[in-house]
Coordinates of C-alpha atoms in Angstrom, one line a residue:
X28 CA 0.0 0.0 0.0
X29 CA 3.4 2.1 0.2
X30 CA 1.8 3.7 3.4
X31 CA -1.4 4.2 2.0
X32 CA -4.1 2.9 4.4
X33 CA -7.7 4.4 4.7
X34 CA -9.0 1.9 6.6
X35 CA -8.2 -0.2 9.8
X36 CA -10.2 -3.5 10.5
X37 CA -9.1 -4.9 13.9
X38 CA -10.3 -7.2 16.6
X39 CA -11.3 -5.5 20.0
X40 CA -10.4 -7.5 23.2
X41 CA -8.0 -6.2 25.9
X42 CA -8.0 -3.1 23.2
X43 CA -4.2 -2.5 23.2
X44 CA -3.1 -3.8 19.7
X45 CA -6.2 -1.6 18.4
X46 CA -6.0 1.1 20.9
X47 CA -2.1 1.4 20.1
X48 CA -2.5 0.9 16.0
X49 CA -4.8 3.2 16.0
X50 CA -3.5 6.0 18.0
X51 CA -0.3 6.1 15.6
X52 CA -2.4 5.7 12.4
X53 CA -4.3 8.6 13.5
X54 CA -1.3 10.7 14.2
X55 CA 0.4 9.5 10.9
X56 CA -3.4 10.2 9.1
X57 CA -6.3 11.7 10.9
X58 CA -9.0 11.1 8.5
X59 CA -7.7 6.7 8.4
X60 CA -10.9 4.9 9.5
X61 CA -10.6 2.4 12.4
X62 CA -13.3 -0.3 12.5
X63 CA -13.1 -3.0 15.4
X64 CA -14.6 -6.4 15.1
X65 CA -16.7 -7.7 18.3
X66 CA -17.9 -11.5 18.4
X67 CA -21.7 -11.2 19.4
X68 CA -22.3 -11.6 22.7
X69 CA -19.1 -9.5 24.1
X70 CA -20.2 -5.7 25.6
X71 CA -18.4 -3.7 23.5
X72 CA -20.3 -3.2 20.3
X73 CA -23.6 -2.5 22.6
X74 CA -21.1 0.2 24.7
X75 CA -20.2 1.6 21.5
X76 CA -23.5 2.5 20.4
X77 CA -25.7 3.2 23.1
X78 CA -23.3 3.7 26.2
X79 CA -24.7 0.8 28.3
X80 CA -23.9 -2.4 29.0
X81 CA -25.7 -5.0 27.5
X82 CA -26.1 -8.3 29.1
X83 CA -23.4 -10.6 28.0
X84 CA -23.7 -13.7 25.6
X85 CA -21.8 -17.2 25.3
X86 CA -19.5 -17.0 22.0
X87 CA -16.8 -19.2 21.0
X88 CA -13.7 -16.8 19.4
X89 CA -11.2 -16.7 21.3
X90 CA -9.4 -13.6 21.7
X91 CA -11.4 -10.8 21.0
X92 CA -14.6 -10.0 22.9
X93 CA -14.9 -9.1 26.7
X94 CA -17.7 -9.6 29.5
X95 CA -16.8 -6.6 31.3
X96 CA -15.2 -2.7 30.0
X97 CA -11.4 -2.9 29.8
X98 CA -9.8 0.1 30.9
X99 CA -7.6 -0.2 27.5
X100 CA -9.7 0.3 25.1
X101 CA -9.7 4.5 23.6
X102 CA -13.4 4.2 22.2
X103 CA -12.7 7.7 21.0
X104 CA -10.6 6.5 18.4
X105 CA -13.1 4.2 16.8
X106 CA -15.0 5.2 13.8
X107 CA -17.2 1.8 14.2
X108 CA -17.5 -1.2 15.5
X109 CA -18.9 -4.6 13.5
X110 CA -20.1 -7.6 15.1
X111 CA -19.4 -10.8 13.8
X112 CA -20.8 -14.5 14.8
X113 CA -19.1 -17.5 15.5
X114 CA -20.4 -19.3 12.4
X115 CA -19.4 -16.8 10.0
X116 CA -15.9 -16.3 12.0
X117 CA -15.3 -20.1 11.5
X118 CA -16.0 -20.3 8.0
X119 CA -13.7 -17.9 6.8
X120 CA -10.9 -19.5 8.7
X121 CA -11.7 -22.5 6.7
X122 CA -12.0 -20.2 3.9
X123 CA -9.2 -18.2 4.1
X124 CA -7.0 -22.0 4.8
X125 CA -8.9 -23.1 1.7
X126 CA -8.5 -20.3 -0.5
X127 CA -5.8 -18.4 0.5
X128 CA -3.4 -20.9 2.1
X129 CA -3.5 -18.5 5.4
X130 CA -3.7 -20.7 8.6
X131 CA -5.6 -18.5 11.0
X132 CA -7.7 -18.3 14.1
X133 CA -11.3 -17.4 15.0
X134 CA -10.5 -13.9 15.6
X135 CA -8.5 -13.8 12.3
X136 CA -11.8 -15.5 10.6
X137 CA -14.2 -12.5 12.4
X138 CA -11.5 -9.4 11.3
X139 CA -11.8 -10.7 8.0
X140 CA -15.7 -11.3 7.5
X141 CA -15.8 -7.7 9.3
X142 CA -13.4 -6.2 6.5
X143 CA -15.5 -8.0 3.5
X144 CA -18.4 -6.1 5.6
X145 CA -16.8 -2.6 5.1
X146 CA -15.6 -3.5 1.8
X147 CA -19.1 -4.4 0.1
X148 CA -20.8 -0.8 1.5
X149 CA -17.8 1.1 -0.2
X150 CA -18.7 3.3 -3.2
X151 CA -14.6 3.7 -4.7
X152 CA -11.8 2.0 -4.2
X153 CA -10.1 2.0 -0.6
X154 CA -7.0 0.2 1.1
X155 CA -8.4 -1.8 3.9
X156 CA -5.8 -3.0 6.2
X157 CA -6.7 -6.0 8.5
X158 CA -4.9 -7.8 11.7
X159 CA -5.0 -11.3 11.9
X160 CA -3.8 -12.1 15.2
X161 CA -3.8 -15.6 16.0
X162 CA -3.3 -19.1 14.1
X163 CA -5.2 -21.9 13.3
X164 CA -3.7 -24.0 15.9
X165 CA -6.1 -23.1 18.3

C-alpha cells in the first residue's frame, strides 16, 4: 500500500493492539478509519453504540470480545464497531485456509468477515488494512 491505508479493521479485546495501532495511524493520518470487530455476545459493540452495557452472551472466538469494559480500550478513536458471529468467524478460517493458504484463528476469521463487511458498502476503491492475530492451531 506504500503507506497508504484508509482503513483499519481490527479485533477488540484487551483493546491495546487496536487502541495502540490506532492511536499512531491517526497521528500519521487523521481522516484513516478504524473499525473494530466484536464477536456477538461480548459488551463492547452495545457500549459503542448506546453507552450501556448490555447483558453478556456465550461466543466461542477466542481472543477478542470481553464480558466486562477494559480500561484499555480509547473508544474515542473508533470510527465503528462490527459484530461478527461464531459461524461466520469459523467459516472464513476454513476459507481463508482453503482459499488463500493462510492458517488463521477465529478472531483472524471475524476481522476478516468484518473487512469483506466494510468492503461491500464502499462506493470507490479503498486500502483496507486487517490484523490477523492468532493461528489456526487453536
Amino acid at each position: 500500500t506504500e503507506g497508504e491505508i484508509d482503513i483499519l479493521v481490527c479485533g477488540i479485546g484487551t483493546g491495546g493492539t487496536l487502541s495502540g495501532v490506532a492511536r499512531y495511524l491517526k497521528e500519521k493520518k487523521p481522516d484513516v478509519k478504524i473499525i473494530a470487530v466484536d464477536p456477538i455476545g461480548s459488551v463492547f459493540y452495545d457500549y459503542f453504540k448506546t453507552g450501556k452495557l448490555p447483558k453478556t452472551e456465550v461466543y466461542k472466538v477466542e481472543g477478542i470480545g470481553e464480558d466486562y469494559l477494559v480500561k484499555a480500550v480509547d473508544f474515542s478513536i473508533i470510527d465503528d464497531i462490527i459484530q461478527v458471529n461464531d459461524d461466520e468467524s469459523f467459516r472464513m478460517t476454513r476459507r481463508l485456509c482453503r482459499e488463500e493458504g493462510i492458517f488463521a484463528g477465529g478472531s483472524s476469521g471475524s476481522a476478516i468477515s468484518a473487512a469483506m463487511k466494510v468492503a461491500a458498502n464502499l462506493t470507490e476503491p479503498k486500502n483496507i488494512i486487517v490484523i490477523l492475530p492468532d493461528s489456526g492451531s487453536r
